[in-house]
């Protein structure tokens, strides 16, 4: 880690660039972000443009002080205050009521704003240095093109945007999946995007239920006027689109039994989609599994195996880098063993489900 740490001069240059209205990619404990001064709309517009993200999808604003919260948010409910005290700095984004006339482009002209106080030392140093120049907060979505896999290493950001973008390189991101998002603007805490800070940990901290947006939508029965009200006011979250976090290869989720059967079937007789291909570019399948039996199978030239970690936090850490590594190998499909059920795996399961949807992939 230290060998990658940007110098004080690097951080000062990056903070000045933000102040001038330029973009800077920087590490956080979750994934790399693509940042701009949240109060300079022209700079924020550049983020949308570079990412190819529709500008009605709001960005998270990163802050590093209570004064930052004050600058952007108002009418903060007690439960949101509790979450801030308990989980900040850290991998939690809170959707709060926004003050008028701040972060207009970053919030996609909405009355709400997503705020996060990250814990990564380089992110904190950048935010603090920029704050001294008058930058109250840094709007930063994940530093990848819209719909694609989030970057967990500086090299991933380079792969997305090339060498001209200012980038602070601090090596691997610890967590590897994006922050948990809790909407605090609808009276009750609503979990919009699962992450390392899981639903049960949030509930324990608040001593009250935290509903998942997905559960609320599923509950829309005729008498559920309350639920429909939630639905109508549900903010847009691109990380919650059915198809997101997609690598180039097609991702297929399957349990380990089906995976074993499919691989054995492939081993005996290549399926139709693998026949008739040129020898120069044999179509291969990446296999990411926790099952030893899968890894013990005889190796076939059209299969590339990678071991999936057994613990959810290790799996989250490896997830996006593994999808990118498979893409770099040129595989046409990635077969992923379905994660176990349960709240601890919700963040990983969510990203994999979205990666395996194919609607918006080219
Ligand atoms: O871990 C993370 O959260 C990373 C790092 C860089 O902090 N950032 C990140 O940003 O994942 P992004 O833009 O890729 O995802 C932000 C999510 C989107 O789904 C966005 O729609 C949602 O947060 N969001 C932001 N502001 C919102 C708001 N006012 N209301 C509802 N959703 C919001
Ligand atoms: Mg993203």
Short mmCIF file of C-alpha atoms and ligand atoms in Angstrom, two decimals:
data_model
loop_
_atom_site.label_atom_id
_atom_site.label_comp_id
_atom_site.label_asym_id
_atom_site.label_seq_id
_atom_site.Cartn_x
_atom_site.Cartn_y
_atom_site.Cartn_z
CA UNK A 1 0.00 0.00 0.00
CA UNK A 2 2.66 2.55 1.00
CA UNK A 3 4.55 2.03 -2.25
CA UNK A 4 1.48 3.32 -4.11
CA UNK A 5 0.55 6.13 -1.72
CA UNK A 6 0.38 9.42 -3.57
CA UNK A 7 2.67 12.09 -2.18
CA UNK A 8 1.48 15.23 -0.41
CA UNK A 9 2.35 17.14 -3.59
CA UNK A 10 0.21 14.74 -5.67
CA UNK A 11 -2.72 15.31 -3.35
CA UNK A 12 -2.26 19.08 -3.41
CA UNK A 13 -2.17 19.06 -7.21
CA UNK A 14 -5.30 16.93 -7.33
CA UNK A 15 -7.10 19.24 -4.87
CA UNK A 16 -6.15 22.27 -6.95
CA UNK A 17 -7.40 20.53 -10.08
CA UNK A 18 -10.77 19.91 -8.37
CA UNK A 19 -10.88 23.55 -7.33
CA UNK A 20 -10.22 24.63 -10.94
CA UNK A 21 -13.22 22.56 -12.05
CA UNK A 22 -11.26 19.58 -13.42
CA UNK A 23 -11.89 15.89 -12.90
CA UNK A 24 -9.74 13.69 -10.66
CA UNK A 25 -10.04 9.94 -10.14
CA UNK A 26 -9.21 8.86 -6.61
CA UNK A 27 -9.29 5.74 -4.42
CA UNK A 28 -11.88 5.09 -1.75
CA UNK A 29 -12.19 2.06 0.52
CA UNK A 30 -14.99 0.72 -1.77
CA UNK A 31 -14.03 1.45 -5.39
CA UNK A 32 -12.23 4.25 -7.29
CA UNK A 33 -14.32 7.38 -7.83
CA UNK A 34 -14.35 9.94 -10.64
CA UNK A 35 -14.51 13.24 -8.80
CA UNK A 36 -15.41 16.88 -9.40
CA UNK A 37 -16.25 19.80 -7.12
CA UNK A 38 -19.89 19.08 -6.30
CA UNK A 39 -20.85 22.75 -6.44
CA UNK A 40 -19.41 23.41 -9.91
CA UNK A 41 -22.13 22.22 -12.26
CA UNK A 42 -19.94 22.53 -15.35
CA UNK A 43 -17.34 20.23 -13.78
CA UNK A 44 -20.00 17.74 -12.71
CA UNK A 45 -21.43 17.75 -16.26
CA UNK A 46 -18.02 16.53 -17.42
CA UNK A 47 -18.40 13.45 -15.22
CA UNK A 48 -21.72 12.55 -16.82
CA UNK A 49 -20.21 13.10 -20.25
CA UNK A 50 -17.07 11.07 -19.64
CA UNK A 51 -18.98 8.18 -18.07
CA UNK A 52 -21.76 8.25 -20.65
CA UNK A 53 -24.17 8.38 -17.73
CA UNK A 54 -27.61 9.90 -18.21
CA UNK A 55 -27.61 13.18 -16.28
CA UNK A 56 -30.82 12.30 -14.44
CA UNK A 57 -28.89 9.72 -12.40
CA UNK A 58 -27.59 11.57 -9.33
CA UNK A 59 -24.03 11.23 -8.03
CA UNK A 60 -22.78 10.63 -4.51
CA UNK A 61 -21.15 13.67 -2.89
CA UNK A 62 -18.15 12.88 -0.69
CA UNK A 63 -17.55 15.01 2.37
CA UNK A 64 -15.11 14.88 5.28
CA UNK A 65 -16.70 17.01 7.99
CA UNK A 66 -19.93 17.75 9.79
CA UNK A 67 -19.76 21.12 8.07
CA UNK A 68 -19.92 19.29 4.74
CA UNK A 69 -23.15 17.62 5.84
CA UNK A 70 -24.51 21.03 6.90
CA UNK A 71 -23.60 22.56 3.55
CA UNK A 72 -25.56 20.01 1.50
CA UNK A 73 -28.29 18.53 3.69
CA UNK A 74 -31.18 19.67 5.87
CA UNK A 75 -34.00 18.15 7.94
CA UNK A 76 -31.84 15.21 8.88
CA UNK A 77 -33.87 12.57 10.73
CA UNK A 78 -32.55 11.13 13.98
CA UNK A 79 -32.00 7.70 12.47
CA UNK A 80 -29.75 9.21 9.79
CA UNK A 81 -27.78 10.98 12.51
CA UNK A 82 -27.33 7.65 14.27
CA UNK A 83 -26.09 6.02 11.07
CA UNK A 84 -23.57 8.82 10.51
CA UNK A 85 -22.23 8.51 14.04
CA UNK A 86 -21.97 4.77 13.82
CA UNK A 87 -20.67 4.19 10.27
CA UNK A 88 -18.85 7.34 9.13
CA UNK A 89 -16.18 7.56 7.96
CA UNK A 90 -17.05 4.45 6.00
CA UNK A 91 -18.81 2.60 3.21
CA UNK A 92 -22.28 4.02 3.77
CA UNK A 93 -24.10 6.57 1.61
CA UNK A 94 -27.11 8.37 3.03
CA UNK A 95 -29.77 9.95 0.84
CA UNK A 96 -30.87 13.14 2.62
CA UNK A 97 -33.01 16.19 1.93
CA UNK A 98 -30.88 18.67 -0.01
CA UNK A 99 -30.49 22.35 0.68
CA UNK A 100 -31.61 24.63 -2.14
CA UNK A 101 -29.03 25.85 -4.66
CA UNK A 102 -26.23 23.41 -3.84
CA UNK A 103 -24.93 20.53 -5.95
CA UNK A 104 -27.63 20.98 -8.60
CA UNK A 105 -26.04 18.91 -11.36
CA UNK A 106 -24.63 16.33 -8.94
CA UNK A 107 -28.07 15.72 -7.46
CA UNK A 108 -29.62 15.60 -10.94
CA UNK A 109 -31.76 18.64 -9.95
CA UNK A 110 -33.40 16.54 -7.26
CA UNK A 111 -34.44 17.65 -3.77
CA UNK A 112 -32.34 14.88 -2.27
CA UNK A 113 -28.61 14.28 -2.10
CA UNK A 114 -26.45 11.22 -1.52
CA UNK A 115 -23.67 11.95 1.00
CA UNK A 116 -20.75 9.76 2.02
CA UNK A 117 -17.80 10.41 4.33
CA UNK A 118 -15.24 7.88 3.10
CA UNK A 119 -12.53 6.34 5.29
CA UNK A 120 -9.73 5.82 2.77
CA UNK A 121 -6.75 7.94 3.91
CA UNK A 122 -6.03 9.22 0.40
CA UNK A 123 -9.68 10.15 -0.17
CA UNK A 124 -9.73 11.92 3.20
CA UNK A 125 -6.51 13.78 2.48
CA UNK A 126 -7.86 14.87 -0.90
CA UNK A 127 -11.20 16.03 0.56
CA UNK A 128 -9.50 17.92 3.40
CA UNK A 129 -7.00 19.61 1.09
CA UNK A 130 -9.76 20.57 -1.35
CA UNK A 131 -11.90 21.84 1.53
CA UNK A 132 -9.14 24.24 2.53
CA UNK A 133 -9.46 25.68 -0.99
CA UNK A 134 -13.22 26.11 -0.60
CA UNK A 135 -14.45 22.84 -2.12
CA UNK A 136 -17.25 21.66 0.21
CA UNK A 137 -17.72 18.25 -1.31
CA UNK A 138 -16.59 16.05 -4.19
CA UNK A 139 -19.21 14.44 -6.41
CA UNK A 140 -17.88 11.06 -7.47
CA UNK A 141 -19.55 8.09 -9.06
CA UNK A 142 -17.51 4.94 -9.59
CA UNK A 143 -14.78 5.65 -12.16
CA UNK A 144 -16.13 3.44 -14.94
CA UNK A 145 -18.25 3.91 -18.03
CA UNK A 146 -21.97 3.70 -17.37
CA UNK A 147 -23.22 0.15 -16.85
CA UNK A 148 -19.75 -1.33 -16.62
CA UNK A 149 -17.78 -2.98 -13.85
CA UNK A 150 -16.59 -0.61 -11.11
CA UNK A 151 -12.80 -0.13 -10.79
CA UNK A 152 -11.01 -1.49 -7.73
CA UNK A 153 -7.46 -0.74 -8.97
CA UNK A 154 -5.89 2.30 -10.61
CA UNK A 155 -5.19 0.18 -13.71
CA UNK A 156 -8.93 -0.40 -14.11
CA UNK A 157 -9.49 3.37 -14.21
CA UNK A 158 -6.77 3.70 -16.84
CA UNK A 159 -8.43 0.93 -18.86
CA UNK A 160 -11.70 2.88 -18.75
CA UNK A 161 -10.49 6.41 -19.41
CA UNK A 162 -6.87 6.33 -20.60
CA UNK A 163 -3.76 8.07 -19.34
CA UNK A 164 -4.85 11.69 -19.62
CA UNK A 165 -7.24 11.64 -16.66
CA UNK A 166 -5.70 12.81 -13.34
CA UNK A 167 -5.55 9.76 -11.11
CA UNK A 168 -4.34 9.16 -7.57
CA UNK A 169 -3.05 5.58 -7.44
CA UNK A 170 -3.29 3.94 -4.01
CA UNK A 171 -3.35 0.30 -5.10
CA UNK A 172 -6.28 -2.04 -4.45
CA UNK A 173 -9.50 -0.90 -2.80
CA UNK A 174 -10.10 -2.91 0.37
CA UNK A 175 -13.84 -3.51 0.12
CA UNK A 176 -14.24 -3.92 -3.63
CA UNK A 177 -17.99 -3.27 -3.98
CA UNK A 178 -19.69 0.11 -3.72
CA UNK A 179 -21.07 1.59 -0.52
CA UNK A 180 -24.36 0.55 1.04
CA UNK A 181 -27.00 3.19 0.23
CA UNK A 182 -29.76 4.03 2.72
CA UNK A 183 -32.52 6.43 1.76
CA UNK A 184 -33.32 8.64 4.77
CA UNK A 185 -35.87 10.90 3.06
CA UNK A 186 -39.00 8.77 3.29
CA UNK A 187 -39.65 8.60 7.02
CA UNK A 188 -38.28 5.08 7.34
CA UNK A 189 -34.76 3.93 6.48
CA UNK A 190 -34.83 2.14 3.12
CA UNK A 191 -31.90 0.10 1.87
CA UNK A 192 -31.43 1.08 -1.79
CA UNK A 193 -28.17 -0.74 -2.52
CA UNK A 194 -26.66 -3.50 -0.36
CA UNK A 195 -22.96 -3.37 0.47
CA UNK A 196 -20.48 -4.48 3.10
CA UNK A 197 -22.52 -2.78 5.82
CA UNK A 198 -25.42 -5.20 5.69
CA UNK A 199 -29.11 -4.94 6.48
CA UNK A 200 -28.89 -6.69 9.86
CA UNK A 201 -25.98 -4.49 11.01
CA UNK A 202 -28.01 -1.40 10.07
CA UNK A 203 -31.04 -2.73 11.92
CA UNK A 204 -29.00 -3.48 15.01
CA UNK A 205 -27.47 -0.01 14.97
CA UNK A 206 -30.90 1.62 14.65
CA UNK A 207 -32.88 -0.89 16.67
CA UNK A 208 -35.63 -0.72 14.06
CA UNK A 209 -36.40 -2.43 10.76
CA UNK A 210 -34.64 -1.33 7.60
CA UNK A 211 -36.64 -2.36 4.55
CA UNK A 212 -35.14 -3.16 1.20
CA UNK A 213 -36.40 -1.18 -1.76
CA UNK A 214 -36.86 -4.48 -3.63
CA UNK A 215 -39.05 -5.85 -0.84
CA UNK A 216 -41.17 -2.70 -0.89
CA UNK A 217 -41.74 -2.98 -4.62
CA UNK A 218 -42.62 -6.67 -4.27
CA UNK A 219 -45.17 -5.78 -1.61
CA UNK A 220 -47.28 -3.58 -3.92
CA UNK A 221 -50.65 -5.16 -3.22
CA UNK A 222 -53.94 -3.27 -3.65
CA UNK A 223 -54.23 -2.20 -0.01
CA UNK A 224 -50.58 -1.13 -0.05
CA UNK A 225 -51.21 2.56 -0.65
CA UNK A 226 -48.34 3.30 1.69
CA UNK A 227 -46.07 1.13 -0.42
CA UNK A 228 -47.21 2.73 -3.65
CA UNK A 229 -46.35 6.11 -2.17
CA UNK A 230 -42.83 4.82 -1.53
CA UNK A 231 -42.66 3.54 -5.07
CA UNK A 232 -43.80 6.82 -6.55
CA UNK A 233 -41.17 8.75 -4.65
CA UNK A 234 -38.42 6.20 -5.16
CA UNK A 235 -35.30 8.01 -6.31
CA UNK A 236 -33.32 6.83 -9.29
CA UNK A 237 -30.23 4.80 -8.51
CA UNK A 238 -28.32 3.54 -11.51
CA UNK A 239 -26.59 0.98 -9.33
CA UNK A 240 -30.06 -0.45 -8.88
CA UNK A 241 -30.83 -0.93 -12.58
CA UNK A 242 -31.47 -4.58 -13.47
CA UNK A 243 -28.48 -4.63 -15.77
CA UNK A 244 -25.37 -2.98 -14.40
CA UNK A 245 -21.80 -3.87 -13.46
CA UNK A 246 -21.56 -5.84 -16.69
CA UNK A 247 -18.30 -7.20 -18.08
CA UNK A 248 -18.01 -7.81 -21.84
CA UNK A 249 -18.38 -11.56 -21.44
CA UNK A 250 -21.81 -12.98 -20.70
CA UNK A 251 -22.16 -13.83 -17.00
CA UNK A 252 -24.15 -16.95 -16.08
CA UNK A 253 -24.95 -17.70 -12.45
CA UNK A 254 -25.44 -21.34 -11.51
CA UNK A 255 -25.32 -23.56 -8.44
CA UNK A 256 -22.32 -25.86 -8.07
CA UNK A 257 -24.25 -29.00 -9.05
CA UNK A 258 -25.36 -27.51 -12.37
CA UNK A 259 -21.88 -26.14 -12.87
CA UNK A 260 -20.31 -29.59 -12.42
CA UNK A 261 -22.83 -31.12 -14.82
CA UNK A 262 -22.33 -28.41 -17.43
CA UNK A 263 -18.56 -28.67 -17.25
CA UNK A 264 -18.63 -32.44 -17.51
CA UNK A 265 -20.92 -32.15 -20.50
CA UNK A 266 -18.50 -29.70 -22.10
CA UNK A 267 -15.55 -31.96 -21.39
CA UNK A 268 -17.06 -34.90 -23.22
CA UNK A 269 -18.50 -33.04 -26.16
CA UNK A 270 -18.16 -29.35 -26.91
CA UNK A 271 -21.63 -27.80 -27.17
CA UNK A 272 -22.85 -26.40 -30.50
CA UNK A 273 -21.91 -22.83 -29.63
CA UNK A 274 -18.29 -23.91 -29.20
CA UNK A 275 -17.99 -25.89 -32.44
CA UNK A 276 -17.10 -24.40 -35.79
CA UNK A 277 -14.86 -21.77 -34.22
CA UNK A 278 -11.48 -20.97 -35.65
CA UNK A 279 -8.47 -22.51 -33.97
CA UNK A 280 -6.86 -19.08 -33.68
CA UNK A 281 -9.54 -17.74 -31.38
CA UNK A 282 -11.01 -20.64 -29.45
CA UNK A 283 -13.99 -19.53 -27.44
CA UNK A 284 -13.33 -20.02 -23.75
CA UNK A 285 -15.38 -20.00 -20.60
CA UNK A 286 -14.23 -18.52 -17.34
CA UNK A 287 -15.32 -20.44 -14.27
CA UNK A 288 -15.48 -18.79 -10.83
CA UNK A 289 -16.44 -21.28 -8.16
CA UNK A 290 -16.00 -22.04 -4.46
CA UNK A 291 -16.52 -25.76 -4.99
CA UNK A 292 -13.43 -27.96 -4.73
CA UNK A 293 -15.09 -30.59 -6.90
CA UNK A 294 -15.28 -28.05 -9.73
CA UNK A 295 -11.60 -27.21 -9.40
CA UNK A 296 -10.68 -30.90 -9.29
CA UNK A 297 -12.19 -31.51 -12.74
CA UNK A 298 -9.73 -32.38 -15.50
CA UNK A 299 -8.61 -29.18 -17.18
CA UNK A 300 -9.95 -28.57 -20.64
CA UNK A 301 -8.48 -26.03 -23.07
CA UNK A 302 -11.74 -24.12 -23.36
CA UNK A 303 -12.06 -23.53 -19.59
CA UNK A 304 -10.26 -21.08 -17.31
CA UNK A 305 -10.76 -21.66 -13.60
CA UNK A 306 -10.46 -19.12 -10.78
CA UNK A 307 -11.15 -19.84 -7.12
CA UNK A 308 -14.00 -17.88 -5.54
CA UNK A 309 -13.24 -16.94 -1.91
CA UNK A 310 -15.34 -18.60 0.78
CA UNK A 311 -16.00 -15.45 2.83
CA UNK A 312 -18.36 -12.74 1.55
CA UNK A 313 -15.96 -9.87 2.26
CA UNK A 314 -13.12 -11.64 0.39
CA UNK A 315 -15.46 -12.39 -2.45
CA UNK A 316 -16.56 -8.74 -2.64
CA UNK A 317 -12.92 -7.67 -2.66
CA UNK A 318 -12.16 -9.97 -5.61
CA UNK A 319 -15.42 -9.66 -7.55
CA UNK A 320 -14.94 -6.78 -9.99
CA UNK A 321 -11.23 -7.49 -10.53
CA UNK A 322 -12.09 -11.11 -11.36
CA UNK A 323 -14.72 -10.10 -13.92
CA UNK A 324 -12.21 -7.69 -15.47
CA UNK A 325 -9.46 -10.34 -15.46
CA UNK A 326 -11.73 -12.78 -17.28
CA UNK A 327 -12.59 -10.06 -19.81
CA UNK A 328 -8.88 -9.40 -20.33
CA UNK A 329 -8.41 -13.11 -21.12
CA UNK A 330 -11.03 -12.76 -23.82
CA UNK A 331 -13.46 -15.38 -22.52
CA UNK A 332 -16.91 -15.26 -24.07
CA UNK A 333 -18.79 -16.44 -21.00
CA UNK A 334 -18.17 -16.30 -17.25
CA UNK A 335 -19.85 -19.01 -15.23
CA UNK A 336 -20.17 -17.94 -11.63
CA UNK A 337 -21.27 -20.14 -8.75
CA UNK A 338 -24.30 -18.54 -7.11
CA UNK A 339 -23.41 -17.02 -3.75
CA UNK A 340 -25.05 -18.45 -0.63
CA UNK A 341 -28.25 -16.76 0.49
CA UNK A 342 -28.32 -14.48 3.55
CA UNK A 343 -27.74 -10.84 4.34
CA UNK A 344 -23.96 -11.17 4.55
CA UNK A 345 -23.86 -12.14 0.88
CA UNK A 346 -26.46 -9.60 -0.27
CA UNK A 347 -23.92 -7.12 -1.68
CA UNK A 348 -22.11 -9.76 -3.73
CA UNK A 349 -25.38 -11.40 -4.84
CA UNK A 350 -26.77 -8.03 -5.94
CA UNK A 351 -23.72 -7.20 -8.10
CA UNK A 352 -23.63 -10.69 -9.64
CA UNK A 353 -27.35 -10.66 -10.42
CA UNK A 354 -26.99 -7.36 -12.20
CA UNK A 355 -23.83 -8.46 -14.02
CA UNK A 356 -25.69 -11.50 -15.33
CA UNK A 357 -28.53 -9.47 -16.84
CA UNK A 358 -27.92 -8.93 -20.51
CA UNK A 359 -30.49 -6.37 -21.71
CA UNK A 360 -28.28 -3.31 -22.05
CA UNK A 361 -25.05 -5.03 -23.00
CA UNK A 362 -23.91 -4.28 -26.54
O1 LIG B 1 -18.83 3.25 -2.94
C1 LIG B 1 -19.41 4.10 -3.61
O2 LIG B 1 -20.55 4.49 -3.32
C2 LIG B 1 -18.68 4.67 -4.82
C3 LIG B 1 -17.46 5.44 -4.32
C4 LIG B 1 -16.73 6.14 -5.43
O3 LIG B 1 -17.85 6.31 -3.31
N1 LIG B 1 -19.52 5.49 -5.60
C5 LIG B 1 -20.52 5.00 -6.36
O4 LIG B 1 -21.16 5.95 -7.12
O5 LIG B 1 -20.82 3.83 -6.39
P1 LIG B 1 -22.16 5.61 -8.33
O6 LIG B 1 -22.54 6.92 -8.93
O7 LIG B 1 -21.56 4.62 -9.22
O8 LIG B 1 -23.40 5.09 -7.59
C6 LIG B 1 -24.13 6.01 -6.83
C7 LIG B 1 -25.50 5.52 -6.61
C8 LIG B 1 -26.25 5.52 -7.91
O9 LIG B 1 -27.01 4.34 -7.98
C9 LIG B 1 -27.07 6.78 -7.75
O10 LIG B 1 -28.19 6.76 -8.56
C10 LIG B 1 -27.35 6.78 -6.27
O11 LIG B 1 -26.15 6.39 -5.72
N2 LIG B 1 -27.67 8.12 -5.79
C11 LIG B 1 -26.87 9.18 -5.68
N3 LIG B 1 -27.56 10.27 -5.26
C12 LIG B 1 -28.83 9.85 -5.09
C13 LIG B 1 -30.04 10.49 -4.70
N4 LIG B 1 -30.10 11.79 -4.41
N5 LIG B 1 -31.13 9.74 -4.65
C14 LIG B 1 -31.10 8.44 -4.97
N6 LIG B 1 -30.02 7.78 -5.35
C15 LIG B 1 -28.90 8.48 -5.43
MG1 LIG B 2 -21.26 2.97 -10.45
#
